[in-house]
mmCIF file of C-alpha atoms in Angstrom:
data_model
loop_
_atom_site.group_PDB
_atom_site.id
_atom_site.type_symbol
_atom_site.label_atom_id
_atom_site.label_comp_id
_atom_site.label_asym_id
_atom_site.label_seq_id
_atom_site.Cartn_x
_atom_site.Cartn_y
_atom_site.Cartn_z
ATOM 1 C CA MET G 1 89.969 102.403 109.387
ATOM 2 C CA ILE G 2 88.770 103.431 112.832
ATOM 3 C CA SER G 3 85.394 105.010 112.168
ATOM 4 C CA GLY G 4 83.382 102.065 110.891
ATOM 5 C CA ASN G 5 84.629 99.050 112.817
ATOM 6 C CA SER G 6 86.083 100.380 116.046
ATOM 7 C CA SER G 7 84.466 99.266 119.285
ATOM 8 C CA PHE G 8 85.593 102.506 120.943
ATOM 9 C CA ALA G 9 83.853 105.861 121.103
ATOM 10 C CA ASP G 10 84.380 108.233 118.193
ATOM 11 C CA PRO G 11 86.800 109.969 118.210
ATOM 12 C CA ALA G 12 89.035 107.198 119.436
ATOM 13 C CA THR G 13 91.490 107.874 122.258
ATOM 14 C CA LEU G 14 95.090 106.703 122.631
ATOM 15 C CA VAL G 15 97.607 106.806 125.457
ATOM 16 C CA ILE G 16 100.958 107.724 123.919
ATOM 17 C CA VAL G 17 103.784 107.055 126.337
ATOM 18 C CA GLY G 18 107.584 107.296 126.118
ATOM 19 C CA PHE G 19 110.533 109.670 126.420
ATOM 20 C CA SER G 20 109.082 112.068 123.826
ATOM 21 C CA ALA G 21 105.488 111.738 122.627
ATOM 22 C CA ARG G 22 105.200 114.832 120.411
ATOM 23 C CA ALA G 23 105.711 113.274 116.956
ATOM 24 C CA ALA G 24 103.310 110.378 117.527
ATOM 25 C CA ALA G 25 100.762 112.686 119.165
ATOM 26 C CA GLN G 26 100.892 115.104 116.258
ATOM 27 C CA CYS G 27 100.282 112.285 113.773
ATOM 28 C CA ALA G 28 97.474 110.943 115.959
ATOM 29 C CA LYS G 29 95.716 114.309 116.177
ATOM 30 C CA ARG G 30 95.969 114.776 112.418
ATOM 31 C CA GLN G 31 94.249 111.398 112.026
ATOM 32 C CA GLY G 32 91.355 112.238 114.313
ATOM 33 C CA PHE G 33 92.457 110.770 117.657
ATOM 34 C CA GLU G 34 92.235 112.261 121.105
ATOM 35 C CA VAL G 35 95.568 111.915 122.897
ATOM 36 C CA ILE G 36 96.560 111.258 126.484
ATOM 37 C CA ALA G 37 100.336 111.673 126.726
ATOM 38 C CA VAL G 38 102.900 110.441 129.223
ATOM 39 C CA ASP G 39 106.388 111.689 128.469
ATOM 40 C CA PHE G 40 109.497 113.261 129.942
ATOM 41 C CA CYS G 41 109.820 116.344 127.725
ATOM 42 C CA ALA G 42 106.412 118.051 128.134
ATOM 43 C CA ASP G 43 107.087 120.104 125.005
ATOM 44 C CA ARG G 44 104.972 123.117 124.169
ATOM 45 C CA ASP G 45 103.772 121.574 120.894
ATOM 46 C CA LEU G 46 102.761 118.361 122.688
ATOM 47 C CA LYS G 47 100.790 119.670 125.660
ATOM 48 C CA GLY G 48 98.508 121.764 123.477
ATOM 49 C CA GLN G 49 97.383 118.636 121.608
ATOM 50 C CA CYS G 50 96.519 116.454 124.614
ATOM 51 C CA LEU G 51 93.405 115.782 126.622
ATOM 52 C CA ALA G 52 95.766 115.153 129.528
ATOM 53 C CA HIS G 53 99.525 115.021 130.082
ATOM 54 C CA TYR G 54 101.440 113.106 132.742
ATOM 55 C CA ARG G 55 105.162 113.044 133.522
ATOM 56 C CA LEU G 56 107.112 109.898 132.727
ATOM 57 C CA ASP G 57 109.528 110.666 135.570
ATOM 58 C CA ASP G 58 106.638 110.443 138.061
ATOM 59 C CA PRO G 59 106.929 106.861 139.373
ATOM 60 C CA ASP G 60 103.161 106.763 139.991
ATOM 61 C CA TRP G 61 102.125 107.491 136.408
ATOM 62 C CA PRO G 62 100.896 103.916 135.693
ATOM 63 C CA THR G 63 98.693 104.016 138.802
ATOM 64 C CA THR G 64 97.267 107.405 137.805
ATOM 65 C CA LEU G 65 96.691 106.239 134.246
ATOM 66 C CA ASN G 66 94.921 103.076 135.411
ATOM 67 C CA ALA G 67 92.682 105.040 137.742
ATOM 68 C CA ILE G 68 91.602 107.709 135.252
ATOM 69 C CA HIS G 69 91.995 106.021 131.849
ATOM 70 C CA PRO G 70 91.794 102.262 132.583
ATOM 71 C CA SER G 71 90.972 100.873 129.136
ATOM 72 C CA VAL G 72 92.533 103.281 126.615
ATOM 73 C CA PRO G 73 94.889 101.475 124.162
ATOM 74 C CA LEU G 74 98.626 102.145 124.353
ATOM 75 C CA LEU G 75 101.029 103.472 121.738
ATOM 76 C CA LEU G 76 104.593 103.144 123.031
ATOM 77 C CA THR G 77 107.412 105.491 122.027
ATOM 78 C CA GLY G 78 111.100 105.824 122.883
ATOM 79 C CA GLY G 79 112.508 103.980 125.869
ATOM 80 C CA MET G 80 109.389 101.977 126.753
ATOM 81 C CA GLU G 81 111.073 98.768 125.583
ATOM 82 C CA HIS G 82 113.093 99.079 128.815
ATOM 83 C CA ARG G 83 110.117 99.737 131.130
ATOM 84 C CA LEU G 84 108.480 96.331 131.040
ATOM 85 C CA GLU G 85 107.058 96.455 134.555
ATOM 86 C CA SER G 86 105.361 99.789 133.875
ATOM 87 C CA VAL G 87 103.886 98.502 130.623
ATOM 88 C CA ASP G 88 102.535 95.380 132.328
ATOM 89 C CA GLN G 89 101.151 97.486 135.161
ATOM 90 C CA CYS G 90 99.175 99.480 132.569
ATOM 91 C CA HIS G 91 97.807 96.223 131.144
ATOM 92 C CA SER G 92 96.879 94.867 134.584
ATOM 93 C CA VAL G 93 93.530 96.665 134.906
ATOM 94 C CA ALA G 94 92.078 95.972 131.451
ATOM 95 C CA ASN G 95 92.878 94.696 127.987
ATOM 96 C CA ARG G 96 94.450 97.884 126.688
ATOM 97 C CA MET G 97 95.776 96.304 123.483
ATOM 98 C CA GLY G 98 99.298 97.038 122.314
ATOM 99 C CA PRO G 99 102.526 95.211 123.285
ATOM 100 C CA ASN G 100 102.962 93.639 126.711
ATOM 101 C CA GLY G 101 106.178 93.066 128.632
ATOM 102 C CA LYS G 102 106.707 89.534 127.330
ATOM 103 C CA GLN G 103 106.436 90.655 123.723
ATOM 104 C CA LEU G 104 108.761 93.596 124.296
ATOM 105 C CA ALA G 105 111.336 91.323 125.926
ATOM 106 C CA ALA G 106 111.222 88.902 122.977
ATOM 107 C CA MET G 107 111.777 91.793 120.583
ATOM 108 C CA ARG G 108 114.801 92.994 122.587
ATOM 109 C CA SER G 109 116.612 89.657 122.840
ATOM 110 C CA LEU G 110 120.111 89.488 121.333
ATOM 111 C CA ASP G 111 119.670 85.762 120.763
ATOM 112 C CA ASN G 112 116.455 86.401 118.848
ATOM 113 C CA TRP G 113 118.052 89.179 116.792
ATOM 114 C CA GLU G 114 120.883 86.900 115.728
ATOM 115 C CA ARG G 115 118.599 83.976 114.912
ATOM 116 C CA TRP G 116 116.033 86.078 113.046
ATOM 117 C CA ALA G 117 118.706 87.799 110.969
ATOM 118 C CA PHE G 118 120.479 84.599 109.919
ATOM 119 C CA SER G 119 117.167 82.882 109.140
ATOM 120 C CA CYS G 120 116.326 85.606 106.619
ATOM 121 C CA GLY G 121 119.697 86.001 104.932
ATOM 122 C CA ILE G 122 120.422 89.241 106.794
ATOM 123 C CA GLY G 123 123.810 89.972 108.333
ATOM 124 C CA TRP G 124 124.562 90.066 112.047
ATOM 125 C CA PRO G 125 127.796 91.499 113.560
ATOM 126 C CA VAL G 126 130.026 89.272 115.658
ATOM 127 C CA THR G 127 128.680 89.851 119.165
ATOM 128 C CA LEU G 128 130.239 88.993 122.540
ATOM 129 C CA ARG G 129 128.262 88.888 125.778
ATOM 130 C CA GLY G 130 128.322 87.038 129.074
ATOM 131 C CA CYS G 131 131.925 85.858 128.734
ATOM 132 C CA LEU G 132 134.937 86.994 126.741
ATOM 133 C CA ASN G 133 135.517 83.786 124.785
ATOM 134 C CA LYS G 134 138.428 84.511 122.450
ATOM 135 C CA SER G 135 139.062 80.962 121.355
ATOM 136 C CA GLY G 136 136.563 80.966 118.484
ATOM 137 C CA ILE G 137 137.554 84.343 117.026
ATOM 138 C CA SER G 138 140.688 85.084 115.077
ATOM 139 C CA GLU G 139 143.291 87.467 116.463
ATOM 140 C CA GLN G 140 142.905 89.585 113.328
ATOM 141 C CA LEU G 141 139.226 90.135 114.106
ATOM 142 C CA PHE G 142 139.949 91.074 117.710
ATOM 143 C CA GLN G 143 142.302 93.789 116.513
ATOM 144 C CA GLY G 144 139.542 95.319 114.399
ATOM 145 C CA SER G 145 137.043 97.960 115.421
ATOM 146 C CA TRP G 146 134.491 97.108 118.134
ATOM 147 C CA LEU G 147 131.664 98.889 119.928
ATOM 148 C CA LEU G 148 130.633 98.694 123.564
ATOM 149 C CA LYS G 149 126.812 98.781 123.773
ATOM 150 C CA PRO G 150 124.529 98.927 126.822
ATOM 151 C CA PHE G 151 121.625 96.467 126.830
ATOM 152 C CA ARG G 152 119.306 99.310 127.817
ATOM 153 C CA SER G 153 120.612 101.881 125.357
ATOM 154 C CA ALA G 154 118.271 104.321 123.615
ATOM 155 C CA GLY G 155 119.062 106.752 120.822
ATOM 156 C CA GLY G 156 122.693 105.649 120.662
ATOM 157 C CA MET G 157 123.438 106.895 124.180
ATOM 158 C CA GLY G 158 126.182 105.016 125.994
ATOM 159 C CA ILE G 159 127.720 103.429 122.878
ATOM 160 C CA ALA G 160 131.511 103.753 122.830
ATOM 161 C CA ASN G 161 134.444 102.652 120.679
ATOM 162 C CA VAL G 162 136.726 99.887 121.951
ATOM 163 C CA ILE G 163 140.272 100.213 120.672
ATOM 164 C CA ASN G 164 141.598 96.689 121.227
ATOM 165 C CA VAL G 165 139.330 93.881 122.410
ATOM 166 C CA SER G 166 142.250 91.455 122.694
ATOM 167 C CA GLN G 167 143.594 93.468 125.643
ATOM 168 C CA LEU G 168 140.400 93.167 127.700
ATOM 169 C CA SER G 169 140.511 90.925 130.760
ATOM 170 C CA ASP G 170 138.512 87.728 131.125
ATOM 171 C CA ARG G 171 136.472 89.447 133.865
ATOM 172 C CA PHE G 172 135.278 92.181 131.532
ATOM 173 C CA PHE G 173 131.631 91.039 131.410
ATOM 174 C CA THR G 174 131.626 89.914 135.051
ATOM 175 C CA ASP G 175 132.352 93.491 136.051
ATOM 176 C CA ARG G 176 129.974 94.904 133.399
ATOM 177 C CA PRO G 177 126.893 92.652 133.235
ATOM 178 C CA ASN G 178 124.735 95.235 131.416
ATOM 179 C CA VAL G 179 126.808 95.656 128.253
ATOM 180 C CA TYR G 180 127.888 93.652 125.208
ATOM 181 C CA LEU G 181 130.593 94.008 122.578
ATOM 182 C CA GLN G 182 129.825 94.097 118.879
ATOM 183 C CA GLN G 183 132.030 94.212 115.814
ATOM 184 C CA ARG G 184 131.898 97.586 114.083
ATOM 185 C CA LEU G 185 131.100 97.232 110.390
ATOM 186 C CA PRO G 186 131.033 99.726 107.496
ATOM 187 C CA GLY G 187 127.773 101.081 106.135
ATOM 188 C CA ASN G 188 125.031 103.652 106.500
ATOM 189 C CA THR G 189 122.420 103.272 109.218
ATOM 190 C CA ILE G 190 118.836 102.984 108.027
ATOM 191 C CA GLY G 191 115.645 102.484 110.001
ATOM 192 C CA ILE G 192 112.921 100.224 108.610
ATOM 193 C CA THR G 193 109.348 100.615 109.847
ATOM 194 C CA PHE G 194 107.259 97.428 110.099
ATOM 195 C CA LEU G 195 103.653 96.674 110.962
ATOM 196 C CA GLY G 196 102.336 93.517 112.613
ATOM 197 C CA SER G 197 98.752 92.288 112.319
ATOM 198 C CA LYS G 198 96.881 89.069 113.019
ATOM 199 C CA PHE G 199 97.172 88.355 109.277
ATOM 200 C CA GLY G 200 100.951 88.716 109.115
ATOM 201 C CA SER G 201 103.540 91.481 109.097
ATOM 202 C CA THR G 202 104.925 93.818 106.475
ATOM 203 C CA LEU G 203 107.571 96.465 105.985
ATOM 204 C CA ILE G 204 106.188 99.985 105.639
ATOM 205 C CA GLY G 205 109.149 102.091 104.530
ATOM 206 C CA ALA G 206 112.690 103.216 105.214
ATOM 207 C CA ALA G 207 114.518 106.312 106.456
ATOM 208 C CA ALA G 208 118.245 106.999 106.805
ATOM 209 C CA ALA G 209 120.135 108.380 109.797
ATOM 210 C CA TRP G 210 122.110 111.577 109.432
ATOM 211 C CA PRO G 211 125.782 110.845 108.600
ATOM 212 C CA ASP G 212 128.452 110.815 111.286
ATOM 213 C CA ASN G 213 129.772 114.261 110.343
ATOM 214 C CA SER G 214 126.497 115.816 111.523
ATOM 215 C CA LYS G 215 126.819 114.487 115.070
ATOM 216 C CA PRO G 216 128.326 116.152 118.150
ATOM 217 C CA PRO G 217 131.970 114.966 118.442
ATOM 218 C CA SER G 218 131.583 114.193 122.135
ATOM 219 C CA GLN G 219 128.638 111.851 121.478
ATOM 220 C CA SER G 220 129.461 110.246 118.147
ATOM 221 C CA TYR G 221 126.728 107.590 118.263
ATOM 222 C CA ILE G 222 123.831 109.614 119.633
ATOM 223 C CA TYR G 223 120.727 109.810 117.452
ATOM 224 C CA ARG G 224 120.878 113.095 115.553
ATOM 225 C CA GLY G 225 117.905 112.707 113.227
ATOM 226 C CA SER G 226 116.681 111.038 110.065
ATOM 227 C CA TYR G 227 115.616 111.761 106.521
ATOM 228 C CA GLY G 228 113.410 109.857 104.118
ATOM 229 C CA PRO G 229 111.702 108.057 102.586
ATOM 230 C CA ILE G 230 114.632 106.295 100.936
ATOM 231 C CA PRO G 231 114.219 103.526 98.310
ATOM 232 C CA LEU G 232 115.077 99.860 98.861
ATOM 233 C CA THR G 233 116.040 97.200 96.320
ATOM 234 C CA THR G 234 113.799 94.279 95.377
ATOM 235 C CA VAL G 235 116.204 91.831 97.032
ATOM 236 C CA GLN G 236 116.222 93.875 100.242
ATOM 237 C CA ILE G 237 112.434 94.052 100.303
ATOM 238 C CA ASP G 238 112.106 90.279 99.855
ATOM 239 C CA LYS G 239 114.447 89.660 102.794
ATOM 240 C CA LEU G 240 112.743 92.277 104.939
ATOM 241 C CA GLN G 241 109.324 90.768 104.276
ATOM 242 C CA ARG G 242 110.576 87.366 105.440
ATOM 243 C CA PHE G 243 112.137 89.059 108.440
ATOM 244 C CA ALA G 244 108.906 90.906 109.269
ATOM 245 C CA ASN G 245 106.787 87.765 109.192
ATOM 246 C CA LEU G 246 109.263 85.712 111.230
ATOM 247 C CA VAL G 247 109.636 88.398 113.919
ATOM 248 C CA GLY G 248 105.891 89.045 114.072
ATOM 249 C CA ARG G 249 105.010 85.355 114.251
ATOM 250 C CA GLU G 250 107.491 84.510 117.008
ATOM 251 C CA SER G 251 107.053 87.643 119.136
ATOM 252 C CA GLY G 252 103.287 87.982 118.767
ATOM 253 C CA LEU G 253 103.633 91.766 118.679
ATOM 254 C CA LEU G 254 100.903 93.680 116.833
ATOM 255 C CA GLY G 255 101.213 97.213 115.535
ATOM 256 C CA LEU G 256 104.210 99.336 114.572
ATOM 257 C CA TRP G 257 107.816 98.483 115.268
ATOM 258 C CA GLN G 258 111.164 99.430 113.815
ATOM 259 C CA ALA G 259 114.556 97.837 113.171
ATOM 260 C CA ASP G 260 117.914 99.505 112.510
ATOM 261 C CA PHE G 261 120.208 98.075 109.860
ATOM 262 C CA LEU G 262 123.563 98.843 108.330
ATOM 263 C CA GLU G 263 123.392 99.059 104.539
ATOM 264 C CA HIS G 264 126.667 98.406 102.717
ATOM 265 C CA ASN G 265 126.926 97.465 99.032
ATOM 266 C CA ASP G 266 123.154 96.788 99.084
ATOM 267 C CA GLU G 267 123.590 94.201 101.859
ATOM 268 C CA LEU G 268 121.725 94.595 105.150
ATOM 269 C CA THR G 269 123.071 93.869 108.633
ATOM 270 C CA LEU G 270 120.717 93.981 111.620
ATOM 271 C CA LEU G 271 121.732 96.237 114.509
ATOM 272 C CA GLU G 272 118.703 96.271 116.816
ATOM 273 C CA ILE G 273 114.921 96.110 117.020
ATOM 274 C CA ASN G 274 112.774 98.753 118.724
ATOM 275 C CA PRO G 275 109.264 97.377 119.378
ATOM 276 C CA ARG G 276 107.472 100.732 119.413
ATOM 277 C CA TRP G 277 106.941 104.007 117.564
ATOM 278 C CA SER G 278 110.337 105.246 116.387
ATOM 279 C CA ALA G 279 111.705 108.691 115.690
ATOM 280 C CA SER G 280 111.568 108.316 111.895
ATOM 281 C CA MET G 281 107.959 107.116 111.600
ATOM 282 C CA ASP G 282 106.452 110.587 111.313
ATOM 283 C CA ILE G 283 108.690 111.167 108.275
ATOM 284 C CA LEU G 284 107.097 108.219 106.489
ATOM 285 C CA ASP G 285 103.633 109.096 107.761
ATOM 286 C CA VAL G 286 103.773 112.644 106.386
ATOM 287 C CA CYS G 287 105.616 112.020 103.115
ATOM 288 C CA LEU G 288 103.632 108.944 102.103
ATOM 289 C CA ASP G 289 100.291 109.886 103.713
ATOM 290 C CA LEU G 290 100.235 106.536 105.514
ATOM 291 C CA ARG G 291 98.018 107.369 108.507
ATOM 292 C CA LEU G 292 100.269 105.163 110.627
ATOM 293 C CA VAL G 293 98.560 105.799 113.966
ATOM 294 C CA GLU G 294 95.207 104.850 112.486
ATOM 295 C CA THR G 295 96.750 101.697 111.040
ATOM 296 C CA GLN G 296 98.419 100.876 114.369
ATOM 297 C CA TYR G 297 95.088 101.272 116.144
ATOM 298 C CA ALA G 298 93.313 99.004 113.639
ATOM 299 C CA CYS G 299 95.925 96.267 114.089
ATOM 300 C CA ILE G 300 96.040 96.236 117.901
ATOM 301 C CA CYS G 301 92.247 96.537 118.216
ATOM 302 C CA ALA G 302 91.634 93.792 115.607
ATOM 303 C CA THR G 303 89.596 96.005 113.274
ATOM 304 C CA MET G 304 92.045 95.533 110.388
ATOM 305 C CA SER G 305 90.627 93.166 107.751
ATOM 306 C CA GLN G 306 92.579 90.576 105.761
ATOM 307 C CA ALA G 307 91.828 92.470 102.532
ATOM 308 C CA GLY G 308 92.869 95.769 104.098
ATOM 309 C CA PHE G 309 96.153 94.379 105.357
ATOM 310 C CA ASP G 310 96.975 92.663 102.053
ATOM 311 C CA GLU G 311 96.311 95.883 100.151
ATOM 312 C CA LEU G 312 98.483 97.857 102.570
ATOM 313 C CA ALA G 313 101.367 95.362 102.361
ATOM 314 C CA THR G 314 101.287 95.282 98.550
ATOM 315 C CA LYS G 315 101.277 99.073 98.262
ATOM 316 C CA ALA G 316 104.032 99.424 100.854
ATOM 317 C CA CYS G 317 106.370 97.038 99.030
ATOM 318 C CA VAL G 318 105.765 98.758 95.677
ATOM 319 C CA ARG G 319 106.250 102.205 97.171
ATOM 320 C CA ALA G 320 109.407 101.144 99.042
ATOM 321 C CA LYS G 321 111.210 100.670 95.711
ATOM 322 C CA GLN G 322 110.421 104.157 94.484
ATOM 323 C CA SER G 323 112.181 107.471 95.022
ATOM 324 C CA ASN G 324 109.949 110.117 96.564
ATOM 325 C CA ASP G 325 109.374 113.571 95.085
ATOM 326 C CA ALA G 326 110.243 115.240 98.386
ATOM 327 C CA ILE G 327 112.438 114.036 101.216
ATOM 328 C CA LEU G 328 111.645 115.176 104.744
ATOM 329 C CA GLY G 329 114.475 115.602 107.205
ATOM 330 C CA LYS G 330 114.519 116.079 110.958
ATOM 331 C CA LEU G 331 117.633 117.180 112.830
ATOM 332 C CA ILE G 332 117.929 117.119 116.629
ATOM 333 C CA VAL G 333 119.756 120.133 118.051
ATOM 334 C CA TYR G 334 121.781 119.466 121.217
ATOM 335 C CA ALA G 335 122.939 122.015 123.780
ATOM 336 C CA ARG G 336 126.615 122.963 123.785
ATOM 337 C CA ALA G 337 126.247 124.506 127.249
ATOM 338 C CA PRO G 338 123.564 124.488 129.957
ATOM 339 C CA PHE G 339 120.891 127.179 129.772
ATOM 340 C CA THR G 340 117.288 127.987 130.680
ATOM 341 C CA VAL G 341 114.854 128.567 127.830
ATOM 342 C CA SER G 342 113.549 132.137 127.834
ATOM 343 C CA GLN G 343 110.041 133.208 126.867
ATOM 344 C CA THR G 344 111.494 135.049 123.882
ATOM 345 C CA GLN G 345 113.250 131.905 122.624
ATOM 346 C CA SER G 346 110.222 129.666 123.086
ATOM 347 C CA ASP G 347 107.935 132.192 121.367
ATOM 348 C CA ALA G 348 110.287 132.619 118.404
ATOM 349 C CA TRP G 349 110.374 128.860 117.827
ATOM 350 C CA TRP G 350 106.614 128.647 118.329
ATOM 351 C CA LEU G 351 105.949 131.246 115.615
ATOM 352 C CA ASN G 352 107.851 129.004 113.175
ATOM 353 C CA ARG G 353 106.548 125.688 114.500
ATOM 354 C CA TRP G 354 106.120 122.514 112.462
ATOM 355 C CA GLU G 355 102.454 121.938 111.709
ATOM 356 C CA GLY G 356 102.851 118.328 110.579
ATOM 357 C CA ASP G 357 102.547 118.853 106.835
ATOM 358 C CA LEU G 358 105.033 119.214 103.974
ATOM 359 C CA SER G 359 103.669 122.516 102.728
ATOM 360 C CA SER G 360 104.774 124.301 105.902
ATOM 361 C CA VAL G 361 108.464 123.445 105.334
ATOM 362 C CA ARG G 362 108.842 123.887 101.596
ATOM 363 C CA ASN G 363 109.836 127.534 102.018
ATOM 364 C CA GLY G 364 112.087 127.142 105.054
ATOM 365 C CA ASN G 365 112.855 125.242 108.223
ATOM 366 C CA ARG G 366 110.315 124.684 110.984
ATOM 367 C CA PHE G 367 110.745 123.788 114.648
ATOM 368 C CA ALA G 368 109.279 120.897 116.623
ATOM 369 C CA ASP G 369 109.652 119.533 120.163
ATOM 370 C CA ILE G 370 109.646 123.139 121.360
ATOM 371 C CA PRO G 371 110.555 123.573 125.035
ATOM 372 C CA CYS G 372 108.406 125.788 127.217
ATOM 373 C CA ALA G 373 109.846 128.937 128.769
ATOM 374 C CA GLY G 374 111.658 128.120 131.997
ATOM 375 C CA THR G 375 112.841 124.672 130.869
ATOM 376 C CA ASP G 376 116.347 123.909 132.161
ATOM 377 C CA ILE G 377 118.520 122.215 129.543
ATOM 378 C CA ASP G 378 121.872 120.674 130.455
ATOM 379 C CA GLU G 379 124.915 120.425 128.224
ATOM 380 C CA GLY G 380 124.400 117.608 125.728
ATOM 381 C CA ASP G 381 120.613 117.522 126.153
ATOM 382 C CA PRO G 382 118.303 117.854 123.133
ATOM 383 C CA ILE G 383 116.882 121.368 122.712
ATOM 384 C CA LEU G 384 114.436 120.937 119.830
ATOM 385 C CA THR G 385 114.028 119.456 116.349
ATOM 386 C CA ILE G 386 114.453 121.193 113.000
ATOM 387 C CA MET G 387 112.177 119.945 110.210
ATOM 388 C CA THR G 388 113.015 120.622 106.550
ATOM 389 C CA THR G 389 112.654 119.206 103.043
ATOM 390 C CA SER G 390 114.881 118.536 100.069
ATOM 391 C CA ILE G 391 114.464 117.035 96.597
ATOM 392 C CA SER G 392 117.403 114.684 97.277
ATOM 393 C CA ALA G 393 119.267 113.161 100.194
ATOM 394 C CA ASP G 394 121.698 116.120 100.140
ATOM 395 C CA PHE G 395 120.600 118.557 102.859
ATOM 396 C CA SER G 396 123.913 120.447 102.949
ATOM 397 C CA GLY G 397 122.388 123.626 101.544
ATOM 398 C CA VAL G 398 119.222 123.405 103.638
ATOM 399 C CA LEU G 399 120.346 123.110 107.255
#
């Protein structure tokens, strides 16, 4: 998609920016891109794939990027939906393509999430924010299970259980302006990847989150990993296609984005929208040979044709109903105690590193997001990612 119609030099270059850029960068390199990365982790298997790497925790990174790479398109990854000023600063010097701050804000609006879900026949949990208005909610519901969620949460961090909402004071939100309360519902969490273009939007595929029993007990809602692709029903796909087109039309966002849903008895309930590359997209990219970064680039740079998009959308919807021959899983390993990564540890993981293809994991696990020797890791921090495959969604005998 990029070689014939792109207005950029061949090979094309992307700035991939977010908390961790490794997965997107690996997919980009496999699809022929040169990568400039801005991330917090600076993993060993990221830095070796980049033309240049900058630290996300350097407050001057947008200025540096604008000075050295002023017109390279952006691919956003984790956490950038909360860094609107930095994103707009990157756009200030040239038309970089990719989402801007206004589009990101629209995609992160609770009011929009609720309206978009209801408009498409998708569920939405009872949600309280701004004031604790108990008059319109039954006492029975208040005594149910609720979650406290930060507006700027990422990867499930900061989400906590609330035992009894009815006992909270009327000043609860006054004292905590950056959180909201949401009814906890049953179901399995799935992530749906979408793609927006100037011709419309479409779902791409689905992956499931690891079950609760795989998560650290002290951080029960933290993102632990995903596996997929997983099949969807025809009814779900119809609703998700309506959802994709409504969200894309009203937000104006082009390129890849993702939404988390609860699936219970084949019904979908929206949890949140992440308007950027998500942690499960490389699973779909590898298993389905989707060339997602190339497709993202074509959509934001307006080189995607109507016929190309229609063909992609049709194939994606057909494929989304089907079970895949192999399921790829990724599991994030978190530190139980603080430590510093030794050269021996880093080298051992590097010798068994994930190369970005299924064949490398069919005979055993592989490691990704490998920290360099000397990296200090605190208790509860992610160490690395284990990649593996299975012929079903049961990974109990694999990991």
